[in-house]
mmCIF file of C-alpha atoms and ligand atoms in Angstrom:
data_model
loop_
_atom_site.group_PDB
_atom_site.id
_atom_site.type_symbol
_atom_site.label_atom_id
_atom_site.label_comp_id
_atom_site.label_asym_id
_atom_site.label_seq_id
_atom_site.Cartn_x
_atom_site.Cartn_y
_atom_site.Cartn_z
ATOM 1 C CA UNK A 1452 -170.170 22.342 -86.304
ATOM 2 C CA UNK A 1453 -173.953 22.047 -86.145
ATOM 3 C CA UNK A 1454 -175.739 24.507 -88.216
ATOM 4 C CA UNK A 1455 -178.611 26.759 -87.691
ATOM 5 C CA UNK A 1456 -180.811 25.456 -89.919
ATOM 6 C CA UNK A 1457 -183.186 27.300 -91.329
ATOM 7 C CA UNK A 1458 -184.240 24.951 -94.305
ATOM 8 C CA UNK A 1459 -188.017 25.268 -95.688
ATOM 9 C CA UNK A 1460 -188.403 21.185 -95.483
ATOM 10 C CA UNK A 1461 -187.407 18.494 -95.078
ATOM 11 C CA UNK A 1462 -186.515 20.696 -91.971
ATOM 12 C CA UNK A 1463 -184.714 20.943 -88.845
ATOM 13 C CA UNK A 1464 -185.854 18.039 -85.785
ATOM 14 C CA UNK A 1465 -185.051 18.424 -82.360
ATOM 15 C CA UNK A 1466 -181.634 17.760 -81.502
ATOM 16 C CA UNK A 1467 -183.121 15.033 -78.813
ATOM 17 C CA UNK A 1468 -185.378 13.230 -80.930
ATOM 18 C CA UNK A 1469 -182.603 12.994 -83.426
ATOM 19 C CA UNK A 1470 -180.291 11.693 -80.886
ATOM 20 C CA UNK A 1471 -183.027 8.884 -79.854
ATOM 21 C CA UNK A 1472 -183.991 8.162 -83.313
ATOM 22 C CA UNK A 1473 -180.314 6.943 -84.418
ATOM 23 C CA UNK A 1474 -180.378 5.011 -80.948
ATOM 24 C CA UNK A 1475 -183.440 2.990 -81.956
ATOM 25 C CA UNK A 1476 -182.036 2.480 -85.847
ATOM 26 C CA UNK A 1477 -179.522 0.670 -84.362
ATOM 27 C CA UNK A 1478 -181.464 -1.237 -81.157
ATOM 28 C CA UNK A 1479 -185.012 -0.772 -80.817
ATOM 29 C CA UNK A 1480 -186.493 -1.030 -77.726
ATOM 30 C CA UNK A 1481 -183.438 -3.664 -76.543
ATOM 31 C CA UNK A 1482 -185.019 -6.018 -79.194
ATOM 32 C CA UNK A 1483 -181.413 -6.002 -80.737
ATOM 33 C CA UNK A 1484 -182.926 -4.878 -83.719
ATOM 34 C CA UNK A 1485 -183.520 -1.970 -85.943
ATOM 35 C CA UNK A 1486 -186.629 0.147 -85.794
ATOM 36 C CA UNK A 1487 -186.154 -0.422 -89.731
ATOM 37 C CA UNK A 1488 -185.935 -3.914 -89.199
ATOM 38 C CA UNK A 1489 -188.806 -5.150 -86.928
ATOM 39 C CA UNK A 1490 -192.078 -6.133 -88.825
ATOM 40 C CA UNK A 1491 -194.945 -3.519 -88.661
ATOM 41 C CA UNK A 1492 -197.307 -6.243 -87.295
ATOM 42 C CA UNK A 1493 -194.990 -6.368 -84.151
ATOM 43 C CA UNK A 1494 -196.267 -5.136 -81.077
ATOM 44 C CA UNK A 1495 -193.427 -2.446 -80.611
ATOM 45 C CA UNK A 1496 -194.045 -0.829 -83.960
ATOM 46 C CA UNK A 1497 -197.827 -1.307 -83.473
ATOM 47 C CA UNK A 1498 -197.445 0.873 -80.413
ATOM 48 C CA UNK A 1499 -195.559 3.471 -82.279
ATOM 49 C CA UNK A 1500 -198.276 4.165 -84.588
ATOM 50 C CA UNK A 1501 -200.710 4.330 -81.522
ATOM 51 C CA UNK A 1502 -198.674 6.635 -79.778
ATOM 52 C CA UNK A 1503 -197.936 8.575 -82.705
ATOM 53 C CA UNK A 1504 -202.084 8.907 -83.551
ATOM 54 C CA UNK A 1505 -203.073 9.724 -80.255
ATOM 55 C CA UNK A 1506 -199.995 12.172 -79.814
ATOM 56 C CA UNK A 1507 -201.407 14.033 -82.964
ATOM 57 C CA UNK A 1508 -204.995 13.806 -81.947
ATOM 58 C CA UNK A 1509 -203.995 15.087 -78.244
ATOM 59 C CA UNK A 1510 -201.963 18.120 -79.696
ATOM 60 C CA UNK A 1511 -204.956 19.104 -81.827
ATOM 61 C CA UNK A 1512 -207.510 18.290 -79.001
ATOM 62 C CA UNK A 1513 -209.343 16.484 -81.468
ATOM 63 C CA UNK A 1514 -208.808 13.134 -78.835
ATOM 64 C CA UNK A 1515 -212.591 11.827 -78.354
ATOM 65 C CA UNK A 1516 -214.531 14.089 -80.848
ATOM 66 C CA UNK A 1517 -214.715 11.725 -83.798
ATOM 67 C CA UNK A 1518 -211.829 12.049 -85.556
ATOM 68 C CA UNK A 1519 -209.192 9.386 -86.692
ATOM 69 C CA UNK A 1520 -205.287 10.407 -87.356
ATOM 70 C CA UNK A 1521 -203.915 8.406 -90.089
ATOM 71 C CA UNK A 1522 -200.132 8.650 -91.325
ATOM 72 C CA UNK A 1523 -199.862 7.722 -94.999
ATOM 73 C CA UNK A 1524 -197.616 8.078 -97.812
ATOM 74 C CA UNK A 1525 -197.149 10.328 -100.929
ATOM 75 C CA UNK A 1526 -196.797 13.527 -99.041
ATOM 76 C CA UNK A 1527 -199.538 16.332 -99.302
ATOM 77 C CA UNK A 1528 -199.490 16.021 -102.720
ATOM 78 C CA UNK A 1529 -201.165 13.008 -102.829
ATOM 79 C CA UNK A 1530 -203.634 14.401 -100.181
ATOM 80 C CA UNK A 1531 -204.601 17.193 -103.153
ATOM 81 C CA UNK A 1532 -206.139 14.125 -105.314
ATOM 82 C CA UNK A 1533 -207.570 12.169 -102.322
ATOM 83 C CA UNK A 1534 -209.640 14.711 -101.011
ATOM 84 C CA UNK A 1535 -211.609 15.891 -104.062
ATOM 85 C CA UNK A 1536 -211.696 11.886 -104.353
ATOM 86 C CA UNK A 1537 -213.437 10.871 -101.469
ATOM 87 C CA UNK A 1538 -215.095 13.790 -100.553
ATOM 88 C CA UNK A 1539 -216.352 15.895 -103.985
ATOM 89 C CA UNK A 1540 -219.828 14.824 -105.734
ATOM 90 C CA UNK A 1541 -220.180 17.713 -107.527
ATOM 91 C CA UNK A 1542 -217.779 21.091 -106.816
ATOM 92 C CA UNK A 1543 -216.061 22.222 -104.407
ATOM 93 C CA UNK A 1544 -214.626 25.898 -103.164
ATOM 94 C CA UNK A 1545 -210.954 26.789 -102.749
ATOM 95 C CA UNK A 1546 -208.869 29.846 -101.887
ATOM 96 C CA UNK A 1547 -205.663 30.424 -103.759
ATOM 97 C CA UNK A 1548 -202.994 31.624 -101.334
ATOM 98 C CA UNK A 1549 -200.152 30.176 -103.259
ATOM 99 C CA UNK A 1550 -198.307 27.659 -105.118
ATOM 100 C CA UNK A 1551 -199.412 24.124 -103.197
ATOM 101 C CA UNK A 1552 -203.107 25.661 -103.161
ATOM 102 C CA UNK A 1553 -202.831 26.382 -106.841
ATOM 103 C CA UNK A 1554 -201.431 22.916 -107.023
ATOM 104 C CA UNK A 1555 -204.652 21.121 -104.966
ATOM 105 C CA UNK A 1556 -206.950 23.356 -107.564
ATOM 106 C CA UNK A 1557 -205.514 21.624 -110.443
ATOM 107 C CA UNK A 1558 -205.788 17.845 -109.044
ATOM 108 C CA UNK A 1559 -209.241 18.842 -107.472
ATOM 109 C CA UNK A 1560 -210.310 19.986 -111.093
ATOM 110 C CA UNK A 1561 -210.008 16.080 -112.082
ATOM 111 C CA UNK A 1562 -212.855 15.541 -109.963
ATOM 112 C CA UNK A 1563 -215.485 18.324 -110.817
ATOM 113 C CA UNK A 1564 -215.769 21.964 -110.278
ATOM 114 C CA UNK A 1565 -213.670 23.708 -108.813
ATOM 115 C CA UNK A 1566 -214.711 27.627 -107.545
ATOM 116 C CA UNK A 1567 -211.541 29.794 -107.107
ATOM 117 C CA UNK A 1568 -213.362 31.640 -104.037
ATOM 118 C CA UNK A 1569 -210.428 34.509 -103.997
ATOM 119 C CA UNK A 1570 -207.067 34.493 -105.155
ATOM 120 C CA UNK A 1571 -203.990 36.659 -104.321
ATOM 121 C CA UNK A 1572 -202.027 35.936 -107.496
ATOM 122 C CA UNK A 1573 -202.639 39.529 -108.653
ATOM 123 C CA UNK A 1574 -199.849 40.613 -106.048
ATOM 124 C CA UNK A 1575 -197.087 37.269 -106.518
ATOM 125 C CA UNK A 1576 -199.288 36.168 -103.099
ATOM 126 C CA UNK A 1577 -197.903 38.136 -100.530
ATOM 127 C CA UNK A 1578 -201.441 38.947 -98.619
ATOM 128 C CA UNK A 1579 -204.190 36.414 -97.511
ATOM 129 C CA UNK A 1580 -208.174 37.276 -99.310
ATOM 130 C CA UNK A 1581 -210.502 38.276 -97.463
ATOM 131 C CA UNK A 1582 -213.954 38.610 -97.485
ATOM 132 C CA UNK A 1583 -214.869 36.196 -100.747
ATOM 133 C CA UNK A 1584 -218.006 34.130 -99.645
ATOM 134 C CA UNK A 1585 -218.469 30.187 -100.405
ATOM 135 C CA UNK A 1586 -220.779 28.959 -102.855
ATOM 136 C CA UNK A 1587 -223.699 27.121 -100.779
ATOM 137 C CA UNK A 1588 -223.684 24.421 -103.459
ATOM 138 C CA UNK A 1589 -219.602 23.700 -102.415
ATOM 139 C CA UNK A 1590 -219.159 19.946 -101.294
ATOM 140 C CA UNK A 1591 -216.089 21.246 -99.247
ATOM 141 C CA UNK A 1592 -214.027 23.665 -98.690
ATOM 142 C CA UNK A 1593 -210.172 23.995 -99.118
ATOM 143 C CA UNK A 1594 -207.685 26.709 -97.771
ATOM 144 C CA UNK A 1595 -203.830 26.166 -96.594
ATOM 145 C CA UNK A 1596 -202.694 27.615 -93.294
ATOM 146 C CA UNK A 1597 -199.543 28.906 -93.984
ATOM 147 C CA UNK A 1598 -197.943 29.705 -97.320
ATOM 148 C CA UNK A 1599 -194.482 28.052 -97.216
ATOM 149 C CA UNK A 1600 -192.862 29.768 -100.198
ATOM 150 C CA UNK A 1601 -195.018 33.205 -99.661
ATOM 151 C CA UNK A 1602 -194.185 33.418 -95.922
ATOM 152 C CA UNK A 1603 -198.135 34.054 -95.359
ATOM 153 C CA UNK A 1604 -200.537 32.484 -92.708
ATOM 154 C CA UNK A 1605 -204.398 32.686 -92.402
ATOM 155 C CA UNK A 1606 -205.175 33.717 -88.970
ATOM 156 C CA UNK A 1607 -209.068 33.907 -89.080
ATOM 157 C CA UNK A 1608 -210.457 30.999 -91.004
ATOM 158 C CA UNK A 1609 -213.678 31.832 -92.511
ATOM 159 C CA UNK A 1610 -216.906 30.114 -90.564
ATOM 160 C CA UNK A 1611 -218.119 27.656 -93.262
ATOM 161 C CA UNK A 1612 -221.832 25.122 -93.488
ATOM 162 C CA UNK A 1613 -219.497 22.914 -95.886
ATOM 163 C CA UNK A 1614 -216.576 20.713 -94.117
ATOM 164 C CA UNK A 1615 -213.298 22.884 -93.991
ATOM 165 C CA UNK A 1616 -210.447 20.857 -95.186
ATOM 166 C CA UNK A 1617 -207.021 22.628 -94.521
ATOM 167 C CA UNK A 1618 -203.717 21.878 -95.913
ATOM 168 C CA UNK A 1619 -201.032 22.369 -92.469
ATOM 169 C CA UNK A 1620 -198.788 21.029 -93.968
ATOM 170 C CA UNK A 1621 -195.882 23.638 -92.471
ATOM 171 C CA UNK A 1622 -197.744 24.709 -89.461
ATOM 172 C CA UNK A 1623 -199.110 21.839 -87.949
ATOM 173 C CA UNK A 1624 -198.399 21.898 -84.206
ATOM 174 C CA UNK A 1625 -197.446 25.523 -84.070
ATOM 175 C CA UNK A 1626 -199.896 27.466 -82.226
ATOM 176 C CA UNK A 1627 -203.780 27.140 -80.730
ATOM 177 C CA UNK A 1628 -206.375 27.031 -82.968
ATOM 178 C CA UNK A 1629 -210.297 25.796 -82.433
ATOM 179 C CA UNK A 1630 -209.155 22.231 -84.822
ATOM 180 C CA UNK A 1631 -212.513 21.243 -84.102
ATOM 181 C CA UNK A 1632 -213.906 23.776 -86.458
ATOM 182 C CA UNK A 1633 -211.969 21.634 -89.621
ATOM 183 C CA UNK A 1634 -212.790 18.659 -90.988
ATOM 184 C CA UNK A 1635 -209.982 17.444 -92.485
ATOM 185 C CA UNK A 1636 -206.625 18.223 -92.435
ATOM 186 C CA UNK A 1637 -203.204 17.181 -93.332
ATOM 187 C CA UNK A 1638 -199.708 17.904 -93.176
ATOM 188 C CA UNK A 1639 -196.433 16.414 -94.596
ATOM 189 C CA UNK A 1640 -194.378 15.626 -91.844
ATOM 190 C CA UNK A 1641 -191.283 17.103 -93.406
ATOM 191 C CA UNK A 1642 -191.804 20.933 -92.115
ATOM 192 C CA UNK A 1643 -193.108 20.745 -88.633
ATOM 193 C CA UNK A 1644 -193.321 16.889 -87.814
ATOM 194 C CA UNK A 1645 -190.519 14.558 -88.621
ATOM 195 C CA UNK A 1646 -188.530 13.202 -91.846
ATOM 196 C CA UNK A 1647 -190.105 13.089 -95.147
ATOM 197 C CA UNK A 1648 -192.173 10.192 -95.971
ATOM 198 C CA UNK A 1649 -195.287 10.131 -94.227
ATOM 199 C CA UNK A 1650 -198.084 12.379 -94.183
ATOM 200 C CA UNK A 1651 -200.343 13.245 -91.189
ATOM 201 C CA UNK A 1652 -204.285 12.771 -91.929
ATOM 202 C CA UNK A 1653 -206.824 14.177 -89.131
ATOM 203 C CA UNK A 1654 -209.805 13.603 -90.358
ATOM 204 C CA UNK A 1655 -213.813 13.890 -88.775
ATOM 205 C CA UNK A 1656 -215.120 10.216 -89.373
ATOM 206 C CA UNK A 1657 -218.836 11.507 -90.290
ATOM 207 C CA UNK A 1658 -217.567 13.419 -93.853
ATOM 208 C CA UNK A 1659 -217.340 10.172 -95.083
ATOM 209 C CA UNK A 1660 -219.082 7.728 -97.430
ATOM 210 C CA UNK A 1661 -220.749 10.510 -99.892
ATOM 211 C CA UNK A 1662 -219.003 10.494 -103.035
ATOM 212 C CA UNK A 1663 -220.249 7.992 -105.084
ATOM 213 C CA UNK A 1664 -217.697 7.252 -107.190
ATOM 214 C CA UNK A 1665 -215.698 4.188 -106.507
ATOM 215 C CA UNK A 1666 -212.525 4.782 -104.888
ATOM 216 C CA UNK A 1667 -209.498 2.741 -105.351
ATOM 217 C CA UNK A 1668 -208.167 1.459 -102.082
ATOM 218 C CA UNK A 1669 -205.048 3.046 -100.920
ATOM 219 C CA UNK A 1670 -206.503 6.384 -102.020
ATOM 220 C CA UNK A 1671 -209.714 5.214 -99.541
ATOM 221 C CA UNK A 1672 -209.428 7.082 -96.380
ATOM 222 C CA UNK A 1673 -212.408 4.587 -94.887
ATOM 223 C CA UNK A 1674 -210.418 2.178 -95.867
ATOM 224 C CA UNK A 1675 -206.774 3.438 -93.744
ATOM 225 C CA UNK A 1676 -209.318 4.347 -90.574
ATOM 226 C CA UNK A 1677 -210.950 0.384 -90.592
ATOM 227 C CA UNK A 1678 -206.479 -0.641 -91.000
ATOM 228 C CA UNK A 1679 -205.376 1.811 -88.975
ATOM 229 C CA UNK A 1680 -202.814 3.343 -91.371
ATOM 230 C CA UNK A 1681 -201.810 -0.171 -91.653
ATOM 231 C CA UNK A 1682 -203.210 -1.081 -95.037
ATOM 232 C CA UNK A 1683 -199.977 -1.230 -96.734
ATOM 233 C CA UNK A 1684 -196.649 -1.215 -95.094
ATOM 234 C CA UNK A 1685 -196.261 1.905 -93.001
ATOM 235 C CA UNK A 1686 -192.721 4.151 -93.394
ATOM 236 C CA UNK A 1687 -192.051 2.681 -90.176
ATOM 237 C CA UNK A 1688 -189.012 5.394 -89.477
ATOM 238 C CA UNK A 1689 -190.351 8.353 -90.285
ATOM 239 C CA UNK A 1690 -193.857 7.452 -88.455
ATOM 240 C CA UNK A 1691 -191.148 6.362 -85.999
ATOM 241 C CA UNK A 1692 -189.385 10.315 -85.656
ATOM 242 C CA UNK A 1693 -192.849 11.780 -86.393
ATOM 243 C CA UNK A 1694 -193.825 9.810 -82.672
ATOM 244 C CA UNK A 1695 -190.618 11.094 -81.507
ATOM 245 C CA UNK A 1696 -191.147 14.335 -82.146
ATOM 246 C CA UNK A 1697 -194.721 14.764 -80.951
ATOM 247 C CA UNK A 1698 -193.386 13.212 -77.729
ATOM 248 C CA UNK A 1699 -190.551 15.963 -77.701
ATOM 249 C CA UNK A 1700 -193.926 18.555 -78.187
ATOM 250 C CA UNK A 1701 -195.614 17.177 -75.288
ATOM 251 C CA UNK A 1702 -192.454 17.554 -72.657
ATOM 252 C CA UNK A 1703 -192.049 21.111 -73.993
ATOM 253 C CA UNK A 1704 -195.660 22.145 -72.633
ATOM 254 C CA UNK A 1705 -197.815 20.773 -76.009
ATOM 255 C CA UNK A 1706 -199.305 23.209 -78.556
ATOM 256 C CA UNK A 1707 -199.678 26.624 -76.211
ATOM 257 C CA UNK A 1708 -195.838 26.530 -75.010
ATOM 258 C CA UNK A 1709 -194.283 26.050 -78.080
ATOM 259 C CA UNK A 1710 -197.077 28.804 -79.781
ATOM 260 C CA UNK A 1711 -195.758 30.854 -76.950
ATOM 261 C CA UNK A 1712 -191.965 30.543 -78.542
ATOM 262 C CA UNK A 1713 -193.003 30.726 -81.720
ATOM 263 C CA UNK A 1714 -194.126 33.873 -81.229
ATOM 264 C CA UNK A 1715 -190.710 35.559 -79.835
ATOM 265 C CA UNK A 1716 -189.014 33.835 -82.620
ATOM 266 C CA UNK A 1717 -191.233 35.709 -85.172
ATOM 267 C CA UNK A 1718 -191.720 38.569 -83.585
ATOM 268 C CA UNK A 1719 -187.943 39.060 -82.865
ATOM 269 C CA UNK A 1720 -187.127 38.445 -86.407
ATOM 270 C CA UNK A 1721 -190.020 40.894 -88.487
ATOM 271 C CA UNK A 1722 -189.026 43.350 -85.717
ATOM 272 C CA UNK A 1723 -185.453 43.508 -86.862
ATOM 273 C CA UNK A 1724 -186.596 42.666 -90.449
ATOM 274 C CA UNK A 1725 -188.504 46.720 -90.122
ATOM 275 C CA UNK A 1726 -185.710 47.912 -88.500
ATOM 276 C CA UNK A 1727 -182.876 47.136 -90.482
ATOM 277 C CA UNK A 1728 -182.905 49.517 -93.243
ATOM 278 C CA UNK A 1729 -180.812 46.640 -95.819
ATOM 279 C CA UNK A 1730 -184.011 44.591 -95.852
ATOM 280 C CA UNK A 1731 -187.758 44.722 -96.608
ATOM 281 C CA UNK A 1732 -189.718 42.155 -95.916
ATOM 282 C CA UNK A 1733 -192.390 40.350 -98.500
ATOM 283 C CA UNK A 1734 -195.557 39.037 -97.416
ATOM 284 C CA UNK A 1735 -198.175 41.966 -95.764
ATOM 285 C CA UNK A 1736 -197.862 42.590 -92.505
ATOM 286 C CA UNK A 1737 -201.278 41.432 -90.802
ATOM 287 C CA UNK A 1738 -200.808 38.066 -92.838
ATOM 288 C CA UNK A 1739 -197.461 37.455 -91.991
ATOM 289 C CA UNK A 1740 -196.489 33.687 -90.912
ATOM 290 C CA UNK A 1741 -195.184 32.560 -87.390
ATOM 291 C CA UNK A 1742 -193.084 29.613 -89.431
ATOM 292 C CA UNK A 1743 -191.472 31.132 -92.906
ATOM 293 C CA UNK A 1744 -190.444 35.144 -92.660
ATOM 294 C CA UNK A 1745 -189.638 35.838 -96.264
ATOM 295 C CA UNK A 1746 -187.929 39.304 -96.665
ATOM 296 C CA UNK A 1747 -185.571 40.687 -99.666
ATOM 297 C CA UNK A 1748 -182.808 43.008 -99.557
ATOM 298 C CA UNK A 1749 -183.251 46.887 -100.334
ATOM 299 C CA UNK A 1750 -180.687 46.626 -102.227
ATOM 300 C CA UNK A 1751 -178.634 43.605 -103.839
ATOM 301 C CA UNK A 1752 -175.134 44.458 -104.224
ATOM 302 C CA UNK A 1753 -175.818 43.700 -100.489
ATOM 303 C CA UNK A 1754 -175.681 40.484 -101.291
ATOM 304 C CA UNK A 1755 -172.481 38.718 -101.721
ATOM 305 C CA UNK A 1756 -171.607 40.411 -98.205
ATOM 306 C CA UNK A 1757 -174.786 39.075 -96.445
ATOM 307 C CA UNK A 1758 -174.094 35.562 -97.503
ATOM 308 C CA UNK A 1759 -170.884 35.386 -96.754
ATOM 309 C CA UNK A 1760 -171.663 36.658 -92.866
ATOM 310 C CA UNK A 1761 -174.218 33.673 -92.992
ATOM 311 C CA UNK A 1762 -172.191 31.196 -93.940
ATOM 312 C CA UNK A 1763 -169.308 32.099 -91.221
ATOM 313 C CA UNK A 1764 -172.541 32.156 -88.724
ATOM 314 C CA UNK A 1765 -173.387 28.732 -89.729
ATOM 315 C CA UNK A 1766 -176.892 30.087 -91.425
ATOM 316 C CA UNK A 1767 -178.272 27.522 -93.536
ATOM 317 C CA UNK A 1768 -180.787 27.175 -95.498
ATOM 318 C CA UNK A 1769 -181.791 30.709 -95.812
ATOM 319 C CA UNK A 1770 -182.332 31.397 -99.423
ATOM 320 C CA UNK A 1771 -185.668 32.252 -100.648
ATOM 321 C CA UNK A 1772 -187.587 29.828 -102.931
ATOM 322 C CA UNK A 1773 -187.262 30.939 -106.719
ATOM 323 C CA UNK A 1774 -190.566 32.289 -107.005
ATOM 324 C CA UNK A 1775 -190.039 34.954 -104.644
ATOM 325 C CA UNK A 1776 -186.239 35.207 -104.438
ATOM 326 C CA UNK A 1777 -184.379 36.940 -101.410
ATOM 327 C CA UNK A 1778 -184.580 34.892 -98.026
ATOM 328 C CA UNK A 1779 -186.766 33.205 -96.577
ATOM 329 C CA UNK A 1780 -186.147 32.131 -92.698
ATOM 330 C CA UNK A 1781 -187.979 28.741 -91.659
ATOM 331 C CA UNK A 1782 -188.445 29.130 -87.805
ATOM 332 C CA UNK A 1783 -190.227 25.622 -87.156
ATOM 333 C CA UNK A 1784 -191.231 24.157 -83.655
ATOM 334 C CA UNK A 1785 -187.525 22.756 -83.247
ATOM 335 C CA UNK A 1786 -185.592 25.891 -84.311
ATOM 336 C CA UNK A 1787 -183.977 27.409 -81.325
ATOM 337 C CA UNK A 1788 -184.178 30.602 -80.058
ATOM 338 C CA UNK A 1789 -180.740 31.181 -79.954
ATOM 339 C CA UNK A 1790 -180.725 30.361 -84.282
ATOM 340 C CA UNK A 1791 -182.591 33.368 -84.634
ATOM 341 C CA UNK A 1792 -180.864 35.229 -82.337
ATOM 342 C CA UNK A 1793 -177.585 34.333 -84.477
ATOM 343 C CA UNK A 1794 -179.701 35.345 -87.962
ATOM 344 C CA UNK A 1795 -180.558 39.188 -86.648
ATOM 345 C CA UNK A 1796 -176.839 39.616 -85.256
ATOM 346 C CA UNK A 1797 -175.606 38.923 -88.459
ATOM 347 C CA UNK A 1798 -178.654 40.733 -90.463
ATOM 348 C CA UNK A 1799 -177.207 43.813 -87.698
ATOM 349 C CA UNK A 1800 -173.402 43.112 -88.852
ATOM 350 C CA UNK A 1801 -174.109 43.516 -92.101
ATOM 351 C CA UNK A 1802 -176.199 47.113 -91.743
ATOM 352 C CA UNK A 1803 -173.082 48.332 -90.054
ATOM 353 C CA UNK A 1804 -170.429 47.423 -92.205
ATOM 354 C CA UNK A 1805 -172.569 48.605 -95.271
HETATM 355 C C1 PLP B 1348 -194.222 21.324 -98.693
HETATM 356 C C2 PLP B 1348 -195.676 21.569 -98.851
HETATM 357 C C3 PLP B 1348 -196.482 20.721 -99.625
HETATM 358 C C4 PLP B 1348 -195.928 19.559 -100.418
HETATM 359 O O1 PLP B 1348 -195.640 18.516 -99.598
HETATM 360 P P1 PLP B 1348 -195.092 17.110 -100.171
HETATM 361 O O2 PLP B 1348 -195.066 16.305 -98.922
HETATM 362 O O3 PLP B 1348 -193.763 17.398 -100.770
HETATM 363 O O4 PLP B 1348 -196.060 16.610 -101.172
HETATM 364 C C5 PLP B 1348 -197.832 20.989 -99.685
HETATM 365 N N1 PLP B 1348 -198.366 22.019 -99.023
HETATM 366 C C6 PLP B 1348 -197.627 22.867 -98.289
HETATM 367 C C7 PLP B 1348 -198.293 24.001 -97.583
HETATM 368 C C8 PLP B 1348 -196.256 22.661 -98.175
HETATM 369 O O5 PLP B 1348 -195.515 23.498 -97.433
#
């Protein structure tokens, strides 16, 4: 039985790109042979990557404003070291929201000075700071979107002189923004994209060439935008899904449908999360995420009972991420309705039979 699948990352994919991804493993575009098998200086894998880049760039609208979409490799965590790298002379301002921005302060502190604009450690980061200002003297500066382990999402970024990089990596794709307002962003593909092992890159081509430290050259993004992500060998499949999937975006209405679903999905779940006297939820309410609703139980020896409704449900992937405990419910672009829908019957179930 397929699950629902409610796993943080890697994450669930549309059933359809799934479905056309193990067609082209085994013969890719009737070449009779593998997507894994045909050289990435081929014309069919060449397109892929085109597609995939100006599939990204069209989702954003970002298409024919100067940017370039790259898809590299060592996940966002290698994006916390290359962009202090290519983009920090001196210092550079971030907000702490949460464990992967805590973990791009310490790589970006390799590089120079780092000012911790605001920080919501004080309260395990369930809320989103506000109303910290940004040293003038900042080369950039650095927020993530949504907090993947908090279950917390900025939804007013602050109006910066200094490029705005942003770390999307689990909500890329998943509702209207202004994306012309950052300057760099990136995303593992794992959450909200496709299969782990590539990382999306958006990046505005004037930020570059300022540092001057020498940079070495797969940590160069000049260097992927003059080879077109095609420095080194690409992960041809999961650039191959990622294109998949941001096809799959495209025929469900782009960006503003799938916002549009997003928002029942959330809104369906915190509503019965506030209703349903067994649970609380975590993060603050006016910072709460559209992708990860993290909420605990009011009281644990709840627990055993509530699991074992999920599992005969077919719930997976619930449980909350060890810093926070309790559950956390991933409700990405490809999550269905009717998964949620499934979640709050049993999260009902449960209230009555307590
Ligand atoms: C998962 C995640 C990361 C880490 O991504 P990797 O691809 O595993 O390096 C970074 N930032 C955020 C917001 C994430 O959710």
């Amino acid at each position: 039985m397929k699950k629902h699948n409610f796993s943080a990352g890697p994450s669930i994919l549309p059933r359809e790109v799934i479905e056309q991804a193990s067609r082209d493993l085994l013969d890719f575009n009737g070449l009779g042979l593998s997507v894994m098998e045909v050289s990435h200086r081929s014309k069919d894998f060449i397109a892929v990557m085109e597609t995939a880049c100006d599939l990204a760039l069209e989702h954003l609208g970002l298409n024919n404003k100067g940017y370039t979409a790259l898809f590299l490799q060592g996940g966002a965590s290698t994006q916390f070291l290359m962009a202090p790298y290519n983009l920090m002379e001196h210092s550079a301002a971030y907000l702490n929201t949460g464990t992967w921005a805590s973990k791009a302060i310490k790589e970006a502190k390799l590089f120079g000075t780092v000012h911790e604009v605001a920080s919501s450690k004080d309260q395990n980061f369930c809320y989103i700071p506000k109303g910290y200002s940004i040293p003038e003297a900042a080369d950039y500066f650095h927020c993530t979107s949504n907090n993947t382990i908090f279950g917390t999402q900025i939804h007013d970024f602050p109006k910066t002189n200094q490029p705005l990089v942003c770390d999307m990596s689990s909500d890329i794709f998943s509702r209207v923004l202004d994306y012309s307002q950052f300057d760099l962003i990136y995303a593992g593909a794992q959450k909200n994209m496709g299969p782990a092992g590539t990382t999306l890159v958006v990046i505005k081509n004037e930020i570059l060439g300022k540092v001057s430290r020498n940079i070495p050259s797969m940590l160069d993004y000049q260097i992927h935008i003059d080879k077109q992500s095609m420095y080194n060998t690409p992960p041809v499949l999961a650039v191959h899904v990622s294109m998949l999937t941001l096809k799959w975006l495209k025929s469900m209405g782009g960006v503003t449908a799938i916002e549009a679903l997003n928002k029942i999905k959330s809104d369906r779940l915190y509503h019965e999360i506030e209703r349903n006297s067994l649970f609380t939820g975590f993060a603050q309410k006016e910072d709460r995420s559209l992708m990860n609703a993290t909420f605990n139980l009011t009281d644990d020896s709840q627990k055993e009972k509530f699991d074992g409704l999920c599992l005969e449900a077919g719930i997976s992937g619930l449980n909350g991420h060890r810093s926070v405990g309790g559950y956390r419910a991933s409700i990405y672009n490809a999550l269905p309705i009717e998964s949620v829908e499934t979640l709050i019957q049993v999260m009902n179930e449960c209230e009555r039979k307590a």
